[in-house]
CSV table of C-alpha atoms in Angstrom, one decimal:
chain,number,residue,atom,x,y,z
A,199,UNK,CA,0.1,-102.1,27.8
A,200,UNK,CA,2.9,-104.4,28.8
A,201,UNK,CA,4.9,-103.9,32.0
A,202,UNK,CA,8.6,-104.6,32.1
A,203,UNK,CA,10.7,-104.7,35.2
A,204,UNK,CA,14.5,-104.4,35.1
A,205,UNK,CA,16.3,-105.2,38.4
A,206,UNK,CA,19.5,-103.7,39.7
A,207,UNK,CA,21.7,-106.4,38.2
A,208,UNK,CA,20.3,-105.7,34.7
A,209,UNK,CA,21.3,-102.0,34.9
A,210,UNK,CA,24.4,-102.2,37.1
A,211,UNK,CA,26.6,-100.5,34.5
A,212,UNK,CA,26.6,-98.7,31.1
A,213,UNK,CA,26.5,-102.1,29.3
A,214,UNK,CA,23.4,-103.1,31.2
A,215,UNK,CA,21.6,-99.8,30.3
A,216,UNK,CA,22.5,-100.3,26.7
A,217,UNK,CA,21.1,-103.8,26.9
A,218,UNK,CA,17.7,-102.4,27.8
A,219,UNK,CA,17.7,-101.0,24.2
A,220,UNK,CA,18.6,-104.5,23.0
A,221,UNK,CA,15.6,-106.0,24.8
A,222,UNK,CA,13.2,-103.4,23.5
A,223,UNK,CA,14.5,-103.8,19.9
A,224,UNK,CA,13.8,-107.6,20.1
A,225,UNK,CA,10.5,-107.6,21.9
A,226,UNK,CA,8.9,-104.3,21.0
A,227,UNK,CA,9.0,-100.8,22.4
A,228,UNK,CA,5.5,-99.3,22.2
A,229,UNK,CA,2.7,-99.4,24.9
A,230,UNK,CA,5.3,-100.3,27.5
A,231,UNK,CA,5.8,-99.2,31.1
A,232,UNK,CA,9.3,-99.9,32.4
A,233,UNK,CA,9.9,-100.3,36.1
A,234,UNK,CA,13.6,-99.9,37.1
A,235,UNK,CA,15.4,-100.7,40.3
A,236,UNK,CA,18.4,-99.0,41.8
A,237,UNK,CA,21.6,-99.8,39.9
A,238,UNK,CA,23.8,-102.7,41.1
A,239,UNK,CA,24.3,-102.6,44.8
A,240,UNK,CA,23.2,-98.9,45.2
A,241,UNK,CA,20.6,-99.7,47.7
A,242,UNK,CA,23.2,-101.3,50.0
A,243,UNK,CA,25.4,-98.2,49.6
A,244,UNK,CA,22.5,-95.9,50.5
A,245,UNK,CA,21.8,-98.0,53.5
A,246,UNK,CA,25.4,-97.4,54.5
A,247,UNK,CA,24.7,-93.6,54.2
A,248,UNK,CA,21.7,-93.9,56.5
A,249,UNK,CA,23.8,-95.8,59.1
A,250,UNK,CA,26.6,-93.2,58.9
A,251,UNK,CA,24.2,-90.4,59.1
A,252,UNK,CA,22.3,-91.7,62.2
A,253,UNK,CA,25.6,-92.7,63.9
A,254,UNK,CA,27.1,-89.3,63.0
A,255,UNK,CA,30.1,-91.0,61.4
A,256,UNK,CA,32.9,-89.1,59.7
A,257,UNK,CA,32.5,-91.6,56.8
A,258,UNK,CA,29.2,-90.0,55.7
A,259,UNK,CA,30.8,-87.7,53.1
A,260,UNK,CA,32.8,-90.6,51.6
A,261,UNK,CA,29.8,-92.8,51.4
A,262,UNK,CA,27.9,-90.0,49.5
A,263,UNK,CA,30.9,-89.5,47.2
A,264,UNK,CA,30.9,-93.2,46.4
A,265,UNK,CA,27.3,-93.0,45.1
A,266,UNK,CA,28.1,-89.9,43.0
A,267,UNK,CA,31.3,-91.4,41.5
A,268,UNK,CA,29.5,-94.7,40.7
A,269,UNK,CA,26.7,-93.1,38.7
A,270,UNK,CA,28.9,-90.4,37.0
A,271,UNK,CA,31.1,-93.2,35.7
A,272,UNK,CA,28.0,-94.9,34.2
A,273,UNK,CA,26.9,-91.6,32.7
A,274,UNK,CA,30.4,-91.0,31.2
A,275,UNK,CA,30.2,-94.4,29.4
A,276,UNK,CA,26.8,-93.7,28.1
A,277,UNK,CA,27.0,-90.0,27.0
A,278,UNK,CA,29.8,-88.7,24.9
A,279,UNK,CA,28.6,-85.1,25.4
A,280,UNK,CA,29.8,-84.4,29.0
A,281,UNK,CA,27.5,-81.3,28.9
A,282,UNK,CA,24.4,-83.4,28.5
A,283,UNK,CA,21.7,-82.2,30.9
A,284,UNK,CA,21.5,-85.6,32.6
A,285,UNK,CA,24.8,-84.9,34.4
A,286,UNK,CA,23.3,-81.9,36.0
A,287,UNK,CA,20.1,-83.8,36.9
A,288,UNK,CA,22.0,-86.5,38.7
A,289,UNK,CA,24.2,-84.0,40.5
A,290,UNK,CA,21.0,-82.2,41.5
A,291,UNK,CA,19.4,-85.4,42.9
A,292,UNK,CA,22.5,-86.1,45.0
A,293,UNK,CA,22.5,-82.5,46.2
A,294,UNK,CA,18.8,-83.0,47.1
A,295,UNK,CA,19.7,-86.1,49.1
A,296,UNK,CA,22.3,-84.2,51.0
A,297,UNK,CA,19.8,-81.4,51.7
A,298,UNK,CA,17.3,-83.9,52.9
A,299,UNK,CA,19.9,-85.2,55.5
A,300,UNK,CA,20.7,-81.7,56.6
A,301,UNK,CA,17.1,-80.7,57.1
A,302,UNK,CA,15.9,-84.0,58.7
A,303,UNK,CA,15.0,-83.8,62.4
A,304,UNK,CA,13.9,-87.4,62.9
A,305,UNK,CA,16.0,-90.1,64.4
A,306,UNK,CA,13.6,-92.9,63.4
A,307,UNK,CA,15.6,-95.3,61.3
A,308,UNK,CA,12.7,-96.5,59.2
A,309,UNK,CA,11.6,-93.0,58.3
A,310,UNK,CA,15.1,-91.8,57.4
A,311,UNK,CA,15.7,-95.0,55.5
A,312,UNK,CA,12.8,-94.4,53.1
A,313,UNK,CA,13.7,-90.7,52.6
A,314,UNK,CA,17.2,-91.6,51.5
A,315,UNK,CA,17.1,-95.1,49.9
A,316,UNK,CA,14.6,-93.8,47.3
A,317,UNK,CA,17.4,-91.9,45.6
A,318,UNK,CA,18.7,-95.1,44.1
A,319,UNK,CA,15.6,-95.6,42.0
A,320,UNK,CA,15.2,-91.9,41.2
A,321,UNK,CA,18.8,-91.7,39.9
A,322,UNK,CA,18.6,-95.0,37.9
A,323,UNK,CA,15.4,-94.1,36.2
A,324,UNK,CA,16.6,-90.6,35.2
A,325,UNK,CA,19.7,-92.3,33.6
A,326,UNK,CA,17.7,-95.0,31.8
A,327,UNK,CA,15.1,-92.4,30.6
A,328,UNK,CA,17.8,-90.0,29.3
A,329,UNK,CA,19.6,-92.7,27.5
A,330,UNK,CA,16.4,-94.0,25.8
A,331,UNK,CA,15.8,-90.5,24.6
A,332,UNK,CA,19.4,-90.1,23.4
A,333,UNK,CA,19.1,-93.1,21.1
A,334,UNK,CA,15.7,-92.2,19.8
A,335,UNK,CA,13.2,-93.8,22.1
A,336,UNK,CA,10.9,-91.0,23.2
A,337,UNK,CA,9.6,-91.7,26.7
A,338,UNK,CA,7.9,-90.1,29.7
A,339,UNK,CA,9.7,-90.2,33.1
A,340,UNK,CA,7.2,-90.8,35.9
A,341,UNK,CA,7.8,-90.3,39.6
A,342,UNK,CA,6.1,-93.4,41.2
A,343,UNK,CA,5.6,-91.5,44.4
A,344,UNK,CA,3.1,-89.3,42.6
A,345,UNK,CA,0.8,-92.2,41.9
A,346,UNK,CA,1.4,-95.1,44.3
A,347,UNK,CA,0.0,-94.0,47.6
A,348,UNK,CA,0.4,-96.0,50.9
A,349,UNK,CA,0.1,-95.8,54.6
A,350,UNK,CA,3.0,-94.5,56.7
A,351,UNK,CA,4.5,-97.8,57.8
A,352,UNK,CA,8.0,-96.9,56.5
A,353,UNK,CA,10.0,-99.7,54.9
A,354,UNK,CA,7.0,-102.0,54.6
A,355,UNK,CA,4.1,-99.7,53.4
A,356,UNK,CA,0.7,-101.0,52.4
A,357,UNK,CA,-0.8,-99.7,49.2
A,358,UNK,CA,-4.0,-97.7,49.2
A,359,UNK,CA,-5.5,-99.3,46.1
A,360,UNK,CA,-8.4,-96.9,45.6
A,361,UNK,CA,-6.3,-93.7,45.5
A,362,UNK,CA,-3.5,-95.4,43.6
A,363,UNK,CA,-5.9,-96.5,40.9
A,364,UNK,CA,-7.4,-93.0,40.6
A,365,UNK,CA,-3.9,-91.4,40.3
A,366,UNK,CA,-2.6,-94.0,37.8
A,367,UNK,CA,-5.7,-93.6,35.6
A,368,UNK,CA,-5.0,-89.8,35.4
A,369,UNK,CA,-1.2,-90.0,35.0
A,370,UNK,CA,-0.6,-92.8,32.5
A,371,UNK,CA,-0.9,-92.7,28.7
A,372,UNK,CA,-1.1,-96.4,27.8
A,373,UNK,CA,0.1,-95.7,24.2
A,374,UNK,CA,3.5,-94.4,25.1
A,375,UNK,CA,6.8,-95.6,26.6
A,376,UNK,CA,7.0,-94.8,30.3
A,377,UNK,CA,9.9,-95.2,32.7
A,378,UNK,CA,9.3,-95.3,36.4
A,379,UNK,CA,10.8,-96.5,39.7
A,380,UNK,CA,10.2,-99.7,41.6
A,381,UNK,CA,10.1,-100.0,45.3
A,382,UNK,CA,9.1,-96.4,46.2
A,383,UNK,CA,5.8,-94.7,46.9
A,384,UNK,CA,4.5,-92.0,49.2
A,385,UNK,CA,2.1,-91.5,52.1
A,386,UNK,CA,-0.7,-88.9,52.7
A,387,UNK,CA,1.8,-86.3,53.7
A,388,UNK,CA,3.9,-87.0,50.5
A,389,UNK,CA,6.8,-88.4,52.5
A,390,UNK,CA,8.5,-91.2,50.7
A,391,UNK,CA,7.6,-94.8,51.7
A,392,UNK,CA,9.0,-98.1,50.4
A,393,UNK,CA,7.2,-101.4,49.7
A,394,UNK,CA,9.7,-103.7,51.3
A,395,UNK,CA,13.1,-104.9,50.1
A,396,UNK,CA,13.0,-106.3,46.6
A,397,UNK,CA,9.6,-104.5,46.2
A,398,UNK,CA,10.3,-103.4,42.6
A,399,UNK,CA,8.6,-106.6,41.4
A,400,UNK,CA,5.6,-105.6,43.5
A,401,UNK,CA,5.6,-102.2,41.8
A,402,UNK,CA,5.3,-103.9,38.4
A,403,UNK,CA,2.3,-105.8,39.7
A,404,UNK,CA,0.7,-102.6,41.0
A,405,UNK,CA,1.0,-100.8,37.7
A,406,UNK,CA,-0.1,-103.9,35.7
A,407,UNK,CA,-3.2,-104.3,37.9
A,408,UNK,CA,-4.2,-100.6,37.7
A,409,UNK,CA,-3.6,-100.3,33.9
A,410,UNK,CA,-5.1,-103.7,33.0
A,411,UNK,CA,-1.8,-104.7,31.4
A,412,UNK,CA,-1.7,-107.6,29.0
A,413,UNK,CA,1.4,-109.0,30.8
A,414,UNK,CA,4.3,-108.4,33.2
A,415,UNK,CA,7.8,-109.4,32.3
A,416,UNK,CA,10.6,-109.5,34.9
A,417,UNK,CA,14.0,-109.4,33.2
A,418,UNK,CA,16.6,-111.3,35.3
A,419,UNK,CA,20.2,-112.5,35.0
A,420,UNK,CA,18.8,-116.1,35.0
A,421,UNK,CA,16.9,-117.9,32.2
A,422,UNK,CA,13.7,-117.8,34.2
A,423,UNK,CA,12.3,-119.5,37.4
A,424,UNK,CA,14.7,-122.3,38.3
A,425,UNK,CA,13.9,-125.2,40.7
A,426,UNK,CA,16.5,-123.8,43.0
A,427,UNK,CA,19.0,-121.0,43.5
A,428,UNK,CA,22.0,-122.0,41.3
A,429,UNK,CA,24.3,-120.2,43.9
A,430,UNK,CA,23.2,-122.8,46.5
A,431,UNK,CA,21.9,-125.9,44.7
A,432,UNK,CA,23.6,-127.9,42.0
A,433,UNK,CA,22.2,-129.0,38.7
A,434,UNK,CA,19.2,-126.6,38.8
A,435,UNK,CA,16.6,-126.7,35.9
A,436,UNK,CA,14.4,-124.2,34.3
A,437,UNK,CA,10.7,-124.4,35.1
A,438,UNK,CA,9.0,-123.5,31.8
A,439,UNK,CA,5.6,-122.9,33.4
A,440,UNK,CA,4.0,-122.7,36.8
A,441,UNK,CA,0.6,-121.6,38.1
A,442,UNK,CA,0.0,-118.5,40.2
A,443,UNK,CA,-0.7,-120.7,43.2
A,444,UNK,CA,2.6,-122.5,42.9
A,445,UNK,CA,4.5,-119.3,42.3
A,446,UNK,CA,2.9,-117.8,45.5
A,447,UNK,CA,3.9,-120.9,47.4
A,448,UNK,CA,7.5,-120.7,46.2
A,449,UNK,CA,7.6,-117.0,47.0
A,450,UNK,CA,6.2,-117.4,50.4
A,451,UNK,CA,8.8,-120.0,51.3
A,452,UNK,CA,11.5,-117.6,50.1
A,453,UNK,CA,12.2,-118.2,46.4
A,454,UNK,CA,14.0,-115.0,45.4
A,455,UNK,CA,13.0,-114.8,41.8
A,456,UNK,CA,9.5,-113.5,42.4
A,457,UNK,CA,8.5,-111.1,45.2
A,458,UNK,CA,5.8,-112.6,47.4
A,459,UNK,CA,3.4,-109.6,47.0
A,460,UNK,CA,3.8,-109.4,43.2
A,461,UNK,CA,1.6,-112.2,42.3
A,462,UNK,CA,-1.5,-111.2,44.3
A,463,UNK,CA,-2.7,-108.3,42.1
A,464,UNK,CA,-1.8,-110.2,38.9
A,465,UNK,CA,-3.8,-113.2,40.0
A,466,UNK,CA,-6.9,-111.1,40.7
A,467,UNK,CA,-7.0,-110.0,37.0
A,468,UNK,CA,-5.3,-113.1,35.6
A,469,UNK,CA,-2.5,-111.1,34.1
A,470,UNK,CA,0.3,-113.4,32.9
A,471,UNK,CA,3.7,-113.0,34.4
A,472,UNK,CA,6.9,-113.9,32.5
A,473,UNK,CA,10.4,-114.3,34.0
A,474,UNK,CA,13.0,-114.0,31.3
A,475,UNK,CA,16.8,-113.5,30.8
A,476,UNK,CA,17.8,-110.0,29.8
A,477,UNK,CA,20.8,-111.5,28.1
A,478,UNK,CA,18.6,-113.7,25.9
A,479,UNK,CA,15.3,-111.9,25.6
A,480,UNK,CA,13.9,-114.0,22.8
A,481,UNK,CA,14.1,-117.2,24.9
A,482,UNK,CA,10.8,-118.4,26.3
A,483,UNK,CA,11.8,-118.2,30.0
A,484,UNK,CA,9.1,-119.1,32.5
A,485,UNK,CA,5.4,-118.3,32.2
A,486,UNK,CA,3.2,-117.9,35.3
A,487,UNK,CA,-0.6,-118.2,34.6
A,488,UNK,CA,-3.8,-119.4,36.1
A,489,UNK,CA,-4.2,-123.1,36.5
A,490,UNK,CA,-1.2,-124.4,34.5
A,491,UNK,CA,0.6,-127.4,35.9
A,492,UNK,CA,4.3,-127.3,36.9
A,493,UNK,CA,6.5,-128.2,33.9
A,494,UNK,CA,8.7,-130.1,34.3
A,495,UNK,CA,7.4,-131.7,37.5
A,496,UNK,CA,10.4,-131.5,39.8
A,497,UNK,CA,11.3,-131.0,43.4
A,498,UNK,CA,11.8,-127.2,44.0
A,499,UNK,CA,14.5,-126.2,46.5
A,500,UNK,CA,14.5,-123.0,48.6
A,501,UNK,CA,16.7,-121.8,51.4
A,502,UNK,CA,16.3,-118.8,53.7
A,503,UNK,CA,19.4,-118.0,55.7
A,504,UNK,CA,20.0,-116.0,58.9
A,505,UNK,CA,16.7,-117.1,60.5
A,506,UNK,CA,15.9,-117.5,64.2
A,507,UNK,CA,14.5,-120.7,65.7
A,508,UNK,CA,12.4,-119.7,68.7
A,509,UNK,CA,10.9,-122.2,71.1
A,510,UNK,CA,8.4,-121.3,73.9
A,511,UNK,CA,7.0,-123.4,76.7
A,512,UNK,CA,4.6,-122.5,79.4
A,513,UNK,CA,6.1,-121.8,82.8
A,514,UNK,CA,3.7,-124.1,84.7
A,515,UNK,CA,3.7,-126.9,82.1
A,516,UNK,CA,0.1,-126.0,81.1
A,517,UNK,CA,-1.1,-126.4,77.5
A,518,UNK,CA,-0.1,-123.9,74.8
A,519,UNK,CA,-3.6,-123.0,73.7
A,520,UNK,CA,-5.4,-120.5,71.5
A,521,UNK,CA,-5.0,-117.6,74.0
A,522,UNK,CA,-1.3,-118.1,74.2
A,523,UNK,CA,-0.9,-118.4,70.5
A,524,UNK,CA,-3.0,-115.4,69.8
A,525,UNK,CA,-0.9,-113.3,72.2
A,526,UNK,CA,2.4,-114.6,70.6
A,527,UNK,CA,1.3,-113.8,67.1
A,528,UNK,CA,0.2,-110.3,68.1
A,529,UNK,CA,3.7,-109.7,69.3
A,530,UNK,CA,5.2,-111.1,66.1
A,531,UNK,CA,3.0,-108.6,64.2
A,532,UNK,CA,3.9,-105.7,66.5
A,533,UNK,CA,7.6,-106.3,66.0
A,534,UNK,CA,7.3,-107.1,62.3
A,535,UNK,CA,8.8,-110.6,62.6
A,536,UNK,CA,7.8,-112.9,59.7
A,537,UNK,CA,6.9,-116.5,60.6
A,538,UNK,CA,8.2,-119.0,58.1
A,539,UNK,CA,7.5,-122.3,60.0
A,540,UNK,CA,5.4,-123.3,62.9
A,541,UNK,CA,5.5,-126.5,65.0
A,542,UNK,CA,3.6,-127.0,68.3
A,543,UNK,CA,2.9,-129.6,70.9
A,544,UNK,CA,0.8,-129.6,74.0
A,545,UNK,CA,3.2,-127.6,76.1
A,546,UNK,CA,5.7,-126.1,73.5
A,547,UNK,CA,5.6,-123.9,70.5
A,548,UNK,CA,8.4,-123.4,68.0
A,549,UNK,CA,8.7,-121.0,65.1
A,550,UNK,CA,11.3,-120.1,62.5
A,551,UNK,CA,11.4,-116.3,62.3
A,552,UNK,CA,12.8,-113.8,59.8
A,553,UNK,CA,13.9,-110.7,61.8
A,554,UNK,CA,14.4,-108.3,58.9
A,555,UNK,CA,13.9,-105.2,61.0
A,556,UNK,CA,16.2,-106.4,63.9
A,557,UNK,CA,13.5,-106.3,66.6
A,558,UNK,CA,13.9,-109.8,68.1
A,559,UNK,CA,15.6,-108.4,71.3
A,560,UNK,CA,12.6,-106.3,71.9
A,561,UNK,CA,10.3,-109.3,71.4
A,562,UNK,CA,12.2,-111.3,74.0
A,563,UNK,CA,11.6,-108.7,76.7
A,564,UNK,CA,7.8,-109.4,76.3
A,565,UNK,CA,8.1,-113.2,76.1
A,566,UNK,CA,10.5,-114.0,78.9
A,567,UNK,CA,8.2,-113.1,81.8
A,568,UNK,CA,5.4,-115.4,80.5
A,569,UNK,CA,7.2,-118.3,78.9
A,570,UNK,CA,10.3,-120.5,79.1
A,571,UNK,CA,12.2,-119.2,76.1
A,572,UNK,CA,15.0,-120.8,74.1
A,573,UNK,CA,16.3,-119.7,70.7
A,574,UNK,CA,19.0,-120.4,68.1
A,575,UNK,CA,20.1,-117.5,65.9
A,576,UNK,CA,21.7,-117.8,62.4
A,577,UNK,CA,19.9,-120.9,61.3
A,578,UNK,CA,18.9,-121.8,57.8
A,579,UNK,CA,15.4,-122.9,56.7
A,580,UNK,CA,15.3,-125.3,53.8
A,581,UNK,CA,12.1,-126.0,51.9
A,582,UNK,CA,11.4,-128.6,49.2
A,583,UNK,CA,8.2,-128.3,47.3
A,584,UNK,CA,7.0,-131.5,45.6
A,585,UNK,CA,9.6,-133.5,47.5
A,586,UNK,CA,10.5,-137.1,47.0
A,587,UNK,CA,12.6,-139.5,49.0
A,588,UNK,CA,15.8,-138.8,47.1
A,589,UNK,CA,15.5,-135.0,47.3
A,590,UNK,CA,15.1,-135.2,51.1
A,591,UNK,CA,18.1,-137.6,51.5
A,592,UNK,CA,20.3,-135.4,49.4
A,593,UNK,CA,19.3,-132.3,51.3
A,594,UNK,CA,19.7,-133.8,54.8
A,595,UNK,CA,23.2,-135.1,54.1
A,596,UNK,CA,25.8,-133.7,56.5
A,597,UNK,CA,23.3,-131.3,58.1
A,598,UNK,CA,22.9,-130.5,61.8
A,599,UNK,CA,19.1,-130.7,61.8
A,600,UNK,CA,17.3,-128.8,64.6
A,601,UNK,CA,13.7,-129.3,63.4
A,602,UNK,CA,11.9,-130.8,60.5
A,603,UNK,CA,8.3,-131.4,59.3
A,604,UNK,CA,6.4,-132.2,56.1
A,605,UNK,CA,3.0,-132.0,54.6
A,606,UNK,CA,1.7,-133.6,51.4
A,607,UNK,CA,3.6,-131.3,49.1
A,608,UNK,CA,6.1,-129.5,51.2
A,609,UNK,CA,9.1,-130.6,53.3
A,610,UNK,CA,11.0,-128.2,55.6
A,611,UNK,CA,14.0,-128.4,57.9
A,612,UNK,CA,15.8,-126.0,60.1
A,613,UNK,CA,19.6,-126.5,60.3
A,614,UNK,CA,22.6,-124.8,61.9
A,615,UNK,CA,24.5,-122.6,59.4
């Protein structure tokens, strides 16, 4: 079995859905499990619904209507028969989402988020599955929540691999064509959980691991893994091959092409990963495998924006030692703040943080009684893997640098945005 993952950009409209057929025609359509993300910017629109619901906004109905109109327009461009059952299925899913909101009693943002945002993937996969069947590709639609089981840490759930393996073994026919959702799963009580933003790549890795897939292919709107985001860096080049280790390093530092968790299950079973263009599916793209060197050998540029640079110093000028650092990291874990850079001296400790759950203010309440605290919000963290002198000089030009450091292979700097 091969696992294909199509992101939101690749199925953002009717033309994108039709292009899935084009890909299958050129690279094969048997023994394939297709993981599909929410269409276009649907996840953002569903997040708006969650905000309007929890804030009791009068705009809630309009935000739901937007979701409905967007998907019905795609359906209308795919299916000439307006009485096709898929129209009723999508209307039923949107009605189910509205019912979920009406019945909900919780005010916990993370819980409500997962119960609502999942409809993006559910709707997208119903549409893709129906269109595949319409043009002659018999397939099985699978609800990923029935087989991928997690804990109840909403918005960032951890997979229960033992139970997930058992359920996938029972549910999947490796000889067919299967369509399922990225990003979503469920806990022991069958409430929906999500695997973290951009978690659809991770879903592909989970299915590949549990089915012993021969490969995973992530279909993107770029030719493969580039040595920098072309929206940020000029003259980017395609990396034709990289190792698992290098891909994990790039993902850790924030490269957006591959989700950080995706590579771990693939590496354990040495399942190759390919990143290819859904516009040119026959091109080679990028291969990620065990032990292969970086080709071509180039500096790789990464930027993470909207970070926080936090600096702590002891109140009595005593050393920042293991006990202090242990306590600080326990708080980072408790408030789900990701640490992207660390720098410390005898009496100070600085970190660059990613506050994706908006909990930095709560963290400060715990830190201020024990440390001298200073911080700078809205900073950018730049990273260069395999840097050279010229790459550093070009990156530092005209930047207001707050902190920088380097190791043998990696250079990082924090700058004001």
